PDB file of C-alpha atoms in Angstrom:
ATOM      1  CA  MET A   1     131.278 110.971 111.339  1.00 73.00           C
ATOM      2  CA  LYS A   2     129.535 113.450 112.706  1.00 82.00           C
ATOM      3  CA  GLN A   3     126.673 113.078 110.148  1.00 84.00           C
ATOM      4  CA  LEU A   4     126.515 109.341 110.667  1.00 87.00           C
ATOM      5  CA  ARG A   5     125.859 109.661 114.594  1.00 90.00           C
ATOM      6  CA  VAL A   6     123.068 111.945 113.678  1.00 93.00           C
ATOM      7  CA  ALA A   7     121.684 109.484 111.359  1.00 93.00           C
ATOM      8  CA  LEU A   8     122.430 106.597 114.256  1.00 93.00           C
ATOM      9  CA  VAL A   9     120.226 108.649 117.121  1.00 95.00           C
ATOM     10  CA  MET A  10     117.857 109.487 114.381  1.00 95.00           C
ATOM     11  CA  LEU A  11     117.229 105.581 113.304  1.00 95.00           C
ATOM     12  CA  VAL A  12     116.926 104.401 117.130  1.00 95.00           C
ATOM     13  CA  ILE A  13     114.340 107.412 118.216  1.00 96.00           C
ATOM     14  CA  GLY A  14     112.368 106.222 115.074  1.00 96.00           C
ATOM     15  CA  GLY A  15     112.590 102.590 115.970  1.00 94.00           C
ATOM     16  CA  LEU A  16     111.523 103.864 119.494  1.00 96.00           C
ATOM     17  CA  LEU A  17     108.787 105.496 118.448  1.00 96.00           C
ATOM     18  CA  THR A  18     107.675 103.158 115.651  1.00 94.00           C
ATOM     19  CA  THR A  19     107.470 100.500 118.611  1.00 93.00           C
ATOM     20  CA  VAL A  20     105.596 102.855 121.270  1.00 95.00           C
ATOM     21  CA  ALA A  21     102.932 103.311 118.305  1.00 94.00           C
ATOM     22  CA  PHE A  22     102.806  99.716 117.468  1.00 92.00           C
ATOM     23  CA  VAL A  23     102.222  98.511 121.435  1.00 92.00           C
ATOM     24  CA  MET A  24      99.337 101.512 121.537  1.00 93.00           C
ATOM     25  CA  ALA A  25      97.743 100.437 118.424  1.00 90.00           C
ATOM     26  CA  PHE A  26      96.989  96.826 119.998  1.00 87.00           C
ATOM     27  CA  THR A  27      96.169  97.991 123.352  1.00 89.00           C
ATOM     28  CA  THR A  28      94.984 101.844 123.894  1.00 89.00           C
ATOM     29  CA  ALA A  29      93.528 102.399 120.715  1.00 87.00           C
ATOM     30  CA  GLU A  30      90.470 101.788 120.023  1.00 83.00           C
ATOM     31  CA  VAL A  31      89.438  99.011 118.099  1.00 78.00           C
ATOM     32  CA  GLN A  32      87.297  99.785 114.301  1.00 78.00           C
ATOM     33  CA  ARG A  33      84.777  97.960 113.515  1.00 76.00           C
ATOM     34  CA  PHE A  34      83.955  95.870 110.044  1.00 74.00           C
ATOM     35  CA  GLY A  35      81.157  93.555 108.801  1.00 75.00           C
ATOM     36  CA  THR A  36      79.946  91.125 111.204  1.00 78.00           C
ATOM     37  CA  VAL A  37      80.743  88.028 113.565  1.00 73.00           C
ATOM     38  CA  THR A  38      78.332  85.325 114.085  1.00 78.00           C
ATOM     39  CA  LEU A  39      79.262  83.186 117.061  1.00 75.00           C
ATOM     40  CA  SER A  40      77.064  80.279 118.748  1.00 77.00           C
ATOM     41  CA  GLU A  41      76.530  81.737 122.105  1.00 76.00           C
ATOM     42  CA  ARG A  42      75.440  85.002 123.373  1.00 79.00           C
ATOM     43  CA  ILE A  43      78.314  87.206 125.066  1.00 74.00           C
ATOM     44  CA  ASP A  44      79.007  89.882 127.262  1.00 73.00           C
ATOM     45  CA  THR A  45      81.010  92.200 124.905  1.00 71.00           C
ATOM     46  CA  ALA A  46      81.468  95.888 124.009  1.00 71.00           C
ATOM     47  CA  PHE A  47      80.371  94.967 120.378  1.00 73.00           C
ATOM     48  CA  PRO A  48      76.840  95.699 119.338  1.00 76.00           C
ATOM     49  CA  LEU A  49      74.451  92.800 118.936  1.00 82.00           C
ATOM     50  CA  GLN A  50      72.875  93.288 115.363  1.00 83.00           C
ATOM     51  CA  GLU A  51      70.506  90.074 115.531  1.00 86.00           C
ATOM     52  CA  VAL A  52      69.779  86.655 116.423  1.00 90.00           C
ATOM     53  CA  THR A  53      69.537  84.479 113.615  1.00 88.00           C
ATOM     54  CA  ALA A  54      68.905  80.589 113.182  1.00 88.00           C
ATOM     55  CA  ASP A  55      72.813  80.406 112.831  1.00 84.00           C
ATOM     56  CA  GLY A  56      73.879  82.139 116.132  1.00 84.00           C
ATOM     57  CA  TYR A  57      74.615  85.712 117.433  1.00 83.00           C
ATOM     58  CA  ARG A  58      75.598  88.202 114.454  1.00 84.00           C
ATOM     59  CA  TYR A  59      77.763  90.911 116.611  1.00 79.00           C
ATOM     60  CA  GLU A  60      79.700  93.690 114.897  1.00 79.00           C
ATOM     61  CA  ARG A  61      82.883  92.280 113.639  1.00 75.00           C
ATOM     62  CA  PRO A  62      86.033  94.393 115.554  1.00 75.00           C
ATOM     63  CA  TRP A  63      88.198  95.147 112.122  1.00 77.00           C
ATOM     64  CA  PHE A  64      91.700  93.528 113.240  1.00 78.00           C
ATOM     65  CA  SER A  65      93.282  93.776 110.099  1.00 81.00           C
ATOM     66  CA  GLN A  66      92.724  97.708 110.478  1.00 84.00           C
ATOM     67  CA  LYS A  67      96.141  97.762 113.160  1.00 87.00           C
ATOM     68  CA  ILE A  68      97.975  97.564 109.707  1.00 89.00           C
ATOM     69  CA  PHE A  69      97.105 100.810 109.609  1.00 89.00           C
ATOM     70  CA  TYR A  70      99.779 102.079 112.123  1.00 91.00           C
ATOM     71  CA  PHE A  71     102.521 101.147 110.457  1.00 91.00           C
ATOM     72  CA  HIS A  72     100.941 100.446 106.822  1.00 93.00           C
ATOM     73  CA  VAL A  73     100.257 104.693 106.118  1.00 93.00           C
ATOM     74  CA  PRO A  74     103.545 105.787 107.701  1.00 95.00           C
ATOM     75  CA  VAL A  75     105.879 103.717 105.369  1.00 96.00           C
ATOM     76  CA  ALA A  76     103.288 104.977 102.598  1.00 95.00           C
ATOM     77  CA  GLU A  77     103.317 108.809 103.578  1.00 94.00           C
ATOM     78  CA  ALA A  78     107.242 108.240 104.015  1.00 95.00           C
ATOM     79  CA  SER A  79     107.572 106.540 100.356  1.00 96.00           C
ATOM     80  CA  PHE A  80     105.764 109.757  98.892  1.00 96.00           C
ATOM     81  CA  LEU A  81     107.537 112.141 101.178  1.00 96.00           C
ATOM     82  CA  VAL A  82     110.814 110.302 100.155  1.00 97.00           C
ATOM     83  CA  PHE A  83     110.101 110.479  96.565  1.00 97.00           C
ATOM     84  CA  GLY A  84     109.572 113.973  96.677  1.00 97.00           C
ATOM     85  CA  VAL A  85     112.871 114.923  97.892  1.00 97.00           C
ATOM     86  CA  ALA A  86     114.241 112.951  95.300  1.00 97.00           C
ATOM     87  CA  ALA A  87     111.970 115.452  92.653  1.00 97.00           C
ATOM     88  CA  PHE A  88     113.106 117.667  94.534  1.00 98.00           C
ATOM     89  CA  PHE A  89     116.959 117.270  94.152  1.00 97.00           C
ATOM     90  CA  ALA A  90     116.233 116.291  90.278  1.00 98.00           C
ATOM     91  CA  ILE A  91     114.990 119.524  89.842  1.00 98.00           C
ATOM     92  CA  ARG A  92     118.087 120.986  91.759  1.00 98.00           C
ATOM     93  CA  PHE A  93     120.460 118.589  89.068  1.00 97.00           C
ATOM     94  CA  LEU A  94     118.626 120.427  85.782  1.00 97.00           C
ATOM     95  CA  MET A  95     118.929 123.506  87.316  1.00 97.00           C
ATOM     96  CA  THR A  96     122.506 123.675  88.403  1.00 97.00           C
ATOM     97  CA  LYS A  97     124.234 120.847  86.600  1.00 95.00           C
ATOM     98  CA  ARG A  98     125.924 120.054  90.013  1.00 95.00           C
ATOM     99  CA  LYS A  99     126.689 115.995  90.767  1.00 94.00           C
ATOM    100  CA  GLU A 100     126.330 115.848  94.452  1.00 94.00           C
ATOM    101  CA  TYR A 101     122.347 116.551  93.686  1.00 97.00           C
ATOM    102  CA  ASP A 102     122.486 113.665  91.043  1.00 96.00           C
ATOM    103  CA  THR A 103     123.887 111.907  93.947  1.00 96.00           C
ATOM    104  CA  LYS A 104     121.290 112.896  96.472  1.00 97.00           C
ATOM    105  CA  SER A 105     118.401 112.345  94.134  1.00 97.00           C
ATOM    106  CA  ARG A 106     119.493 108.675  93.435  1.00 97.00           C
ATOM    107  CA  ILE A 107     120.751 107.881  97.265  1.00 97.00           C
ATOM    108  CA  ALA A 108     116.835 109.452  97.691  1.00 97.00           C
ATOM    109  CA  MET A 109     115.115 107.246  95.280  1.00 97.00           C
ATOM    110  CA  GLU A 110     116.958 104.347  96.605  1.00 96.00           C
ATOM    111  CA  THR A 111     115.573 104.947  99.865  1.00 96.00           C
ATOM    112  CA  ALA A 112     112.044 105.773  98.649  1.00 97.00           C
ATOM    113  CA  ILE A 113     111.727 102.195  96.516  1.00 96.00           C
ATOM    114  CA  VAL A 114     112.488 100.677  99.819  1.00 96.00           C
ATOM    115  CA  PHE A 115     109.560 102.492 101.487  1.00 96.00           C
ATOM    116  CA  VAL A 116     108.000 101.663  98.581  1.00 96.00           C
ATOM    117  CA  THR A 117     108.578  98.013  98.445  1.00 96.00           C
ATOM    118  CA  LEU A 118     107.404  97.957 102.384  1.00 95.00           C
ATOM    119  CA  THR A 119     103.887  99.950 101.726  1.00 96.00           C
ATOM    120  CA  MET A 120     103.558  97.118  98.353  1.00 96.00           C
ATOM    121  CA  ILE A 121     103.963  94.399 100.853  1.00 95.00           C
ATOM    122  CA  THR A 122     102.038  95.450 104.156  1.00 95.00           C
ATOM    123  CA  GLY A 123      98.731  96.832 102.188  1.00 94.00           C
ATOM    124  CA  ILE A 124      99.071  92.786 100.150  1.00 94.00           C
ATOM    125  CA  LEU A 125      98.768  91.669 103.535  1.00 92.00           C
ATOM    126  CA  TRP A 126      96.209  94.191 104.302  1.00 90.00           C
ATOM    127  CA  THR A 127      94.539  93.159 101.182  1.00 92.00           C
ATOM    128  CA  ARG A 128      94.274  89.460 102.402  1.00 90.00           C
ATOM    129  CA  ALA A 129      92.816  90.314 105.068  1.00 85.00           C
ATOM    130  CA  ALA A 130      90.638  92.742 104.928  1.00 83.00           C
ATOM    131  CA  TRP A 131      89.424  91.866 101.081  1.00 86.00           C
ATOM    132  CA  GLY A 132      89.949  88.138 101.006  1.00 86.00           C
ATOM    133  CA  VAL A 133      91.860  88.588  98.274  1.00 92.00           C
ATOM    134  CA  TRP A 134      95.644  89.685  97.234  1.00 94.00           C
ATOM    135  CA  TRP A 135      95.489  92.436  94.936  1.00 94.00           C
ATOM    136  CA  GLU A 136      92.713  94.008  93.689  1.00 93.00           C
ATOM    137  CA  TRP A 137      92.850  96.247  90.567  1.00 94.00           C
ATOM    138  CA  GLU A 138      91.148  99.386  92.237  1.00 92.00           C
ATOM    139  CA  PRO A 139      92.462 102.835  91.875  1.00 93.00           C
ATOM    140  CA  ARG A 140      94.737 103.455  94.771  1.00 94.00           C
ATOM    141  CA  LEU A 141      96.438  99.971  94.209  1.00 95.00           C
ATOM    142  CA  THR A 142      96.695 100.211  90.605  1.00 95.00           C
ATOM    143  CA  THR A 143      98.317 103.760  90.491  1.00 96.00           C
ATOM    144  CA  TYR A 144     100.817 102.720  93.389  1.00 96.00           C
ATOM    145  CA  PHE A 145     101.814  99.930  91.325  1.00 96.00           C
ATOM    146  CA  ILE A 146     102.304 102.159  87.645  1.00 96.00           C
ATOM    147  CA  MET A 147     104.633 104.307  90.557  1.00 96.00           C
ATOM    148  CA  THR A 148     106.197 101.495  91.680  1.00 96.00           C
ATOM    149  CA  LEU A 149     106.827 100.197  87.931  1.00 97.00           C
ATOM    150  CA  MET A 150     108.554 103.605  87.015  1.00 96.00           C
ATOM    151  CA  MET A 151     110.655 103.919  89.939  1.00 96.00           C
ATOM    152  CA  ILE A 152     112.030 100.420  89.469  1.00 97.00           C
ATOM    153  CA  GLY A 153     111.816 102.000  85.420  1.00 97.00           C
ATOM    154  CA  TYR A 154     114.448 104.961  87.087  1.00 97.00           C
ATOM    155  CA  PHE A 155     117.112 102.313  87.805  1.00 97.00           C
ATOM    156  CA  VAL A 156     116.848 100.363  84.127  1.00 97.00           C
ATOM    157  CA  LEU A 157     117.361 103.725  83.104  1.00 97.00           C
ATOM    158  CA  ARG A 158     120.524 104.970  85.611  1.00 96.00           C
ATOM    159  CA  ASN A 159     122.036 101.427  84.161  1.00 96.00           C
ATOM    160  CA  SER A 160     121.710 101.460  80.684  1.00 96.00           C
ATOM    161  CA  ILE A 161     123.384 105.136  79.772  1.00 95.00           C
ATOM    162  CA  GLU A 162     126.967 104.728  80.285  1.00 93.00           C
ATOM    163  CA  ASP A 163     127.853 108.420  79.601  1.00 94.00           C
ATOM    164  CA  GLU A 164     127.853 110.162  83.194  1.00 92.00           C
ATOM    165  CA  GLU A 165     126.502 113.471  82.429  1.00 93.00           C
ATOM    166  CA  ARG A 166     123.702 111.873  79.953  1.00 95.00           C
ATOM    167  CA  ARG A 167     122.489 109.899  82.441  1.00 96.00           C
ATOM    168  CA  ALA A 168     122.315 112.435  85.567  1.00 97.00           C
ATOM    169  CA  VAL A 169     119.892 114.307  82.823  1.00 97.00           C
ATOM    170  CA  TYR A 170     117.928 111.321  81.541  1.00 97.00           C
ATOM    171  CA  ALA A 171     117.149 109.715  84.776  1.00 97.00           C
ATOM    172  CA  SER A 172     116.932 113.350  86.646  1.00 97.00           C
ATOM    173  CA  VAL A 173     113.853 114.438  83.917  1.00 97.00           C
ATOM    174  CA  PHE A 174     112.574 111.045  84.463  1.00 97.00           C
ATOM    175  CA  GLY A 175     112.556 110.960  88.235  1.00 97.00           C
ATOM    176  CA  ILE A 176     110.581 114.225  87.967  1.00 97.00           C
ATOM    177  CA  ILE A 177     107.664 112.660  85.628  1.00 96.00           C
ATOM    178  CA  ALA A 178     107.878 109.567  87.812  1.00 96.00           C
ATOM    179  CA  PHE A 179     106.323 111.983  90.927  1.00 96.00           C
ATOM    180  CA  ILE A 180     103.749 113.111  89.123  1.00 95.00           C
ATOM    181  CA  ASN A 181     102.501 109.409  89.988  1.00 94.00           C
ATOM    182  CA  ALA A 182     102.798 110.382  93.633  1.00 95.00           C
ATOM    183  CA  PRO A 183     100.020 113.101  93.889  1.00 95.00           C
ATOM    184  CA  ILE A 184      97.988 111.076  92.133  1.00 95.00           C
ATOM    185  CA  SER A 185      98.214 107.859  93.919  1.00 94.00           C
ATOM    186  CA  PHE A 186      97.422 110.179  97.209  1.00 92.00           C
ATOM    187  CA  PHE A 187      94.427 112.068  95.848  1.00 92.00           C
ATOM    188  CA  ILE A 188      92.842 109.320  93.876  1.00 92.00           C
ATOM    189  CA  THR A 189      90.903 107.781  96.472  1.00 88.00           C
ATOM    190  CA  ARG A 190      89.518 111.339  97.222  1.00 87.00           C
ATOM    191  CA  LEU A 191      88.713 112.135  93.449  1.00 89.00           C
ATOM    192  CA  ILE A 192      86.833 108.663  92.492  1.00 87.00           C
ATOM    193  CA  PRO A 193      85.454 105.770  93.759  1.00 84.00           C
ATOM    194  CA  SER A 194      87.446 103.129  95.584  1.00 82.00           C
ATOM    195  CA  ASN A 195      87.246 100.342  97.372  1.00 81.00           C
ATOM    196  CA  HIS A 196      90.401 101.787  99.864  1.00 86.00           C
ATOM    197  CA  PRO A 197      90.063 103.467 102.849  1.00 82.00           C
ATOM    198  CA  VAL A 198      90.480 106.955 102.976  1.00 78.00           C
ATOM    199  CA  VAL A 199      92.678 108.629 105.996  1.00 69.00           C
ATOM    200  CA  PHE A 200      90.767 111.110 108.020  1.00 63.00           C
ATOM    201  CA  GLN A 201      88.224 111.433 105.850  1.00 62.00           C
ATOM    202  CA  SER A 202      85.379 110.916 109.027  1.00 60.00           C
ATOM    203  CA  GLY A 203      87.568 111.887 111.790  1.00 64.00           C
ATOM    204  CA  PHE A 204      89.688 110.553 114.005  1.00 70.00           C
ATOM    205  CA  ALA A 205      89.527 109.734 118.075  1.00 75.00           C
ATOM    206  CA  THR A 206      92.258 111.044 119.704  1.00 79.00           C
ATOM    207  CA  SER A 207      93.216 107.638 121.283  1.00 82.00           C
ATOM    208  CA  ASN A 208      93.933 106.487 117.620  1.00 84.00           C
ATOM    209  CA  LEU A 209      95.613 109.736 116.097  1.00 89.00           C
ATOM    210  CA  VAL A 210      98.557 109.316 118.760  1.00 93.00           C
ATOM    211  CA  PRO A 211      99.840 106.339 117.783  1.00 93.00           C
ATOM    212  CA  PHE A 212      99.749 106.823 113.992  1.00 93.00           C
ATOM    213  CA  ILE A 213     100.874 110.051 114.530  1.00 94.00           C
ATOM    214  CA  LEU A 214     104.151 108.557 117.022  1.00 96.00           C
ATOM    215  CA  GLY A 215     104.265 106.305 113.996  1.00 95.00           C
ATOM    216  CA  GLN A 216     104.523 108.822 111.282  1.00 96.00           C
ATOM    217  CA  ILE A 217     107.062 110.470 112.931  1.00 97.00           C
ATOM    218  CA  GLY A 218     109.500 107.720 113.572  1.00 96.00           C
ATOM    219  CA  MET A 219     108.963 105.918 110.113  1.00 96.00           C
ATOM    220  CA  LEU A 220     110.107 109.672 108.926  1.00 96.00           C
ATOM    221  CA  LEU A 221     113.231 109.576 111.115  1.00 97.00           C
ATOM    222  CA  VAL A 222     113.932 106.432 109.836  1.00 96.00           C
ATOM    223  CA  GLY A 223     113.374 107.214 106.347  1.00 96.00           C
ATOM    224  CA  TYR A 224     115.639 110.143 107.257  1.00 95.00           C
ATOM    225  CA  ALA A 225     118.071 108.076 108.839  1.00 96.00           C
ATOM    226  CA  ILE A 226     118.529 105.752 105.896  1.00 96.00           C
ATOM    227  CA  TYR A 227     118.863 108.383 103.082  1.00 96.00           C
ATOM    228  CA  SER A 228     122.181 110.083 105.617  1.00 95.00           C
ATOM    229  CA  ILE A 229     123.538 106.943 105.934  1.00 95.00           C
ATOM    230  CA  ARG A 230     123.612 105.492 101.984  1.00 95.00           C
ATOM    231  CA  MET A 231     125.124 109.341 101.645  1.00 95.00           C
ATOM    232  CA  ASN A 232     127.615 108.639 104.240  1.00 93.00           C
ATOM    233  CA  GLU A 233     128.555 105.588 102.423  1.00 94.00           C
ATOM    234  CA  GLU A 234     128.205 107.189  98.841  1.00 93.00           C
ATOM    235  CA  ARG A 235     130.750 110.111  99.872  1.00 92.00           C
ATOM    236  CA  LEU A 236     133.168 107.593 101.653  1.00 93.00           C
ATOM    237  CA  GLU A 237     133.474 105.725  98.283  1.00 93.00           C
ATOM    238  CA  GLU A 238     134.240 108.437  96.212  1.00 92.00           C
ATOM    239  CA  ARG A 239     137.022 109.077  98.603  1.00 91.00           C
ATOM    240  CA  VAL A 240     138.178 105.759  98.259  1.00 93.00           C
ATOM    241  CA  GLU A 241     138.153 106.584  94.982  1.00 91.00           C
ATOM    242  CA  ILE A 242     140.118 109.605  94.896  1.00 91.00           C
ATOM    243  CA  MET A 243     142.848 108.399  97.416  1.00 90.00           C
ATOM    244  CA  LYS A 244     143.203 105.077  94.660  1.00 89.00           C
ATOM    245  CA  GLU A 245     143.819 107.771  91.794  1.00 88.00           C
ATOM    246  CA  ALA A 246     145.701 109.689  93.575  1.00 86.00           C
ATOM    247  CA  LEU A 247     148.107 106.810  95.160  1.00 85.00           C
ATOM    248  CA  GLU A 248     147.870 105.084  91.225  1.00 83.00           C
ATOM    249  CA  GLY A 249     148.875 108.718  89.587  1.00 72.00           C
TER     250      GLY A 249
ATOM    251  CA  MET B   1      93.202  98.853 128.239  1.00 58.00           C
ATOM    252  CA  ASP B   2      90.599 100.190 126.166  1.00 60.00           C
ATOM    253  CA  PRO B   3      87.587  97.669 126.541  1.00 58.00           C
ATOM    254  CA  THR B   4      87.293  97.274 122.870  1.00 56.00           C
ATOM    255  CA  ASN B   5      90.716  95.477 122.504  1.00 56.00           C
ATOM    256  CA  GLU B   6      89.800  93.167 125.008  1.00 59.00           C
ATOM    257  CA  GLU B   7      86.986  92.749 123.427  1.00 56.00           C
ATOM    258  CA  LEU B   8      88.966  92.142 120.136  1.00 56.00           C
ATOM    259  CA  TYR B   9      91.335  89.565 121.803  1.00 60.00           C
ATOM    260  CA  ARG B  10      88.519  87.555 123.033  1.00 57.00           C
ATOM    261  CA  LEU B  11      86.487  86.507 119.657  1.00 56.00           C
ATOM    262  CA  ALA B  12      88.147  84.652 116.710  1.00 48.00           C
ATOM    263  CA  ILE B  13      89.861  86.398 114.864  1.00 65.00           C
ATOM    264  CA  THR B  14      91.362  85.155 111.383  1.00 73.00           C
ATOM    265  CA  ASP B  15      93.603  88.519 110.156  1.00 79.00           C
ATOM    266  CA  ALA B  16      96.193  87.965 112.976  1.00 82.00           C
ATOM    267  CA  PRO B  17      98.555  86.081 110.440  1.00 86.00           C
ATOM    268  CA  TYR B  18      98.746  88.809 108.298  1.00 88.00           C
ATOM    269  CA  VAL B  19      98.737  91.626 110.477  1.00 87.00           C
ATOM    270  CA  LEU B  20     101.538  90.699 112.519  1.00 88.00           C
ATOM    271  CA  ALA B  21     103.041  89.270 109.378  1.00 92.00           C
ATOM    272  CA  ALA B  22     102.903  92.725 108.110  1.00 92.00           C
ATOM    273  CA  TYR B  23     104.855  94.101 110.879  1.00 90.00           C
ATOM    274  CA  GLY B  24     107.266  91.950 111.263  1.00 92.00           C
ATOM    275  CA  ILE B  25     108.558  91.734 107.634  1.00 93.00           C
ATOM    276  CA  LEU B  26     108.592  95.678 107.607  1.00 92.00           C
ATOM    277  CA  TRP B  27     110.732  95.389 110.620  1.00 92.00           C
ATOM    278  CA  VAL B  28     112.775  92.687 109.239  1.00 94.00           C
ATOM    279  CA  ALA B  29     113.242  94.058 106.129  1.00 94.00           C
ATOM    280  CA  LEU B  30     114.378  97.139 107.334  1.00 93.00           C
ATOM    281  CA  MET B  31     117.072  95.983 110.010  1.00 92.00           C
ATOM    282  CA  ALA B  32     118.091  93.496 107.279  1.00 94.00           C
ATOM    283  CA  TYR B  33     118.555  96.736 105.020  1.00 94.00           C
ATOM    284  CA  VAL B  34     119.961  98.879 107.513  1.00 93.00           C
ATOM    285  CA  GLY B  35     122.937  96.299 108.444  1.00 94.00           C
ATOM    286  CA  MET B  36     123.848  95.661 104.824  1.00 94.00           C
ATOM    287  CA  VAL B  37     124.681  99.425 104.161  1.00 93.00           C
ATOM    288  CA  PHE B  38     125.937  99.034 107.776  1.00 91.00           C
ATOM    289  CA  ARG B  39     128.510  96.099 106.486  1.00 94.00           C
ATOM    290  CA  ARG B  40     129.425  98.084 103.415  1.00 94.00           C
ATOM    291  CA  LEU B  41     129.967 101.227 105.750  1.00 92.00           C
ATOM    292  CA  MET B  42     132.418  98.971 107.334  1.00 92.00           C
ATOM    293  CA  ARG B  43     134.550  97.871 104.877  1.00 94.00           C
ATOM    294  CA  LEU B  44     134.649 101.041 102.799  1.00 93.00           C
ATOM    295  CA  GLU B  45     136.337 102.517 106.738  1.00 92.00           C
ATOM    296  CA  ARG B  46     138.676  99.835 106.472  1.00 93.00           C
ATOM    297  CA  GLU B  47     139.717 100.437 103.277  1.00 92.00           C
ATOM    298  CA  VAL B  48     139.726 104.043 103.605  1.00 91.00           C
ATOM    299  CA  GLN B  49     142.795 103.941 106.733  1.00 92.00           C
ATOM    300  CA  VAL B  50     144.282 100.888 104.252  1.00 92.00           C
ATOM    301  CA  LEU B  51     144.706 103.724 101.979  1.00 91.00           C
ATOM    302  CA  GLU B  52     145.550 106.629 104.456  1.00 89.00           C
ATOM    303  CA  GLU B  53     148.536 104.523 105.667  1.00 90.00           C
ATOM    304  CA  SER B  54     149.637 103.801 102.072  1.00 88.00           C
ATOM    305  CA  MET B  55     149.759 107.185 101.073  1.00 86.00           C
ATOM    306  CA  GLU B  56     151.379 108.442 105.118  1.00 86.00           C
ATOM    307  CA  ARG B  57     154.083 105.658 103.816  1.00 87.00           C
ATOM    308  CA  ARG B  58     154.325 106.873 100.348  1.00 83.00           C
ATOM    309  CA  ALA B  59     154.642 110.667 101.658  1.00 81.00           C
ATOM    310  CA  GLY B  60     157.555 108.996 104.130  1.00 79.00           C
ATOM    311  CA  GLU B  61     159.634 107.777 101.544  1.00 74.00           C
TER     312      GLU B  61
END
């Protein structure tokens, strides 16, 4: 029960931090610029006038969709981290063969898939807003998609094996192999040409960094809280099973 | 407020629905998932309570 209370507190703090980050992203954070916007009238603006054409006045365009960055990137990085936790417990399981590590690995993988799904949804919406298409087969999106499929494969594999020990061993090995995709997906935009923005490559203003860090801490707290609440549920389920067996016996 | 932000809201931006939808979906989905887990947790708590009572009754017999 104490662990559940801690998880709840973390969930609330995480929720508050990400909300603060969201508000800051739209108020104090400096707006990034991307492309141009043509207006029929000349306006008094903080955005530089690029040129005057027959169509009107061409200004640098404020990059509104960049605001997704303050919650899309924290969710994505939380997904990598929780996936890493799942792989860590999978290694621990293979080393010790203790069932609790397999359970922890499975719950972490389940939490990671929640974050991966949300990363995909927020990412697709950003792609539509920024690139005008719902999907593009560019390196980051493709490797992240492969990673998602492998995570789904992890659960398909688990459900297809009946023997408990074999299931745990196969799932652990598969989980570790699947995790290799995480660093590939994370670093690929730095290694080969990609349309996907590279975070922190060209520096970051403090007004942008603060909401990002708050959002990142908040999202990690939410991730830990979800994992912890699910572990609590798992332990209660085990307790119910033991009690039922005791009553039947 | 940062002056560039004020400027942002003055311009017609077509991206806004996608950004707000992304944030909305993110939180609704997270809350729905947590809510779902909590409902299961509460059901299990009740089940444990019933089983504990049954075990106590059996021990008393």
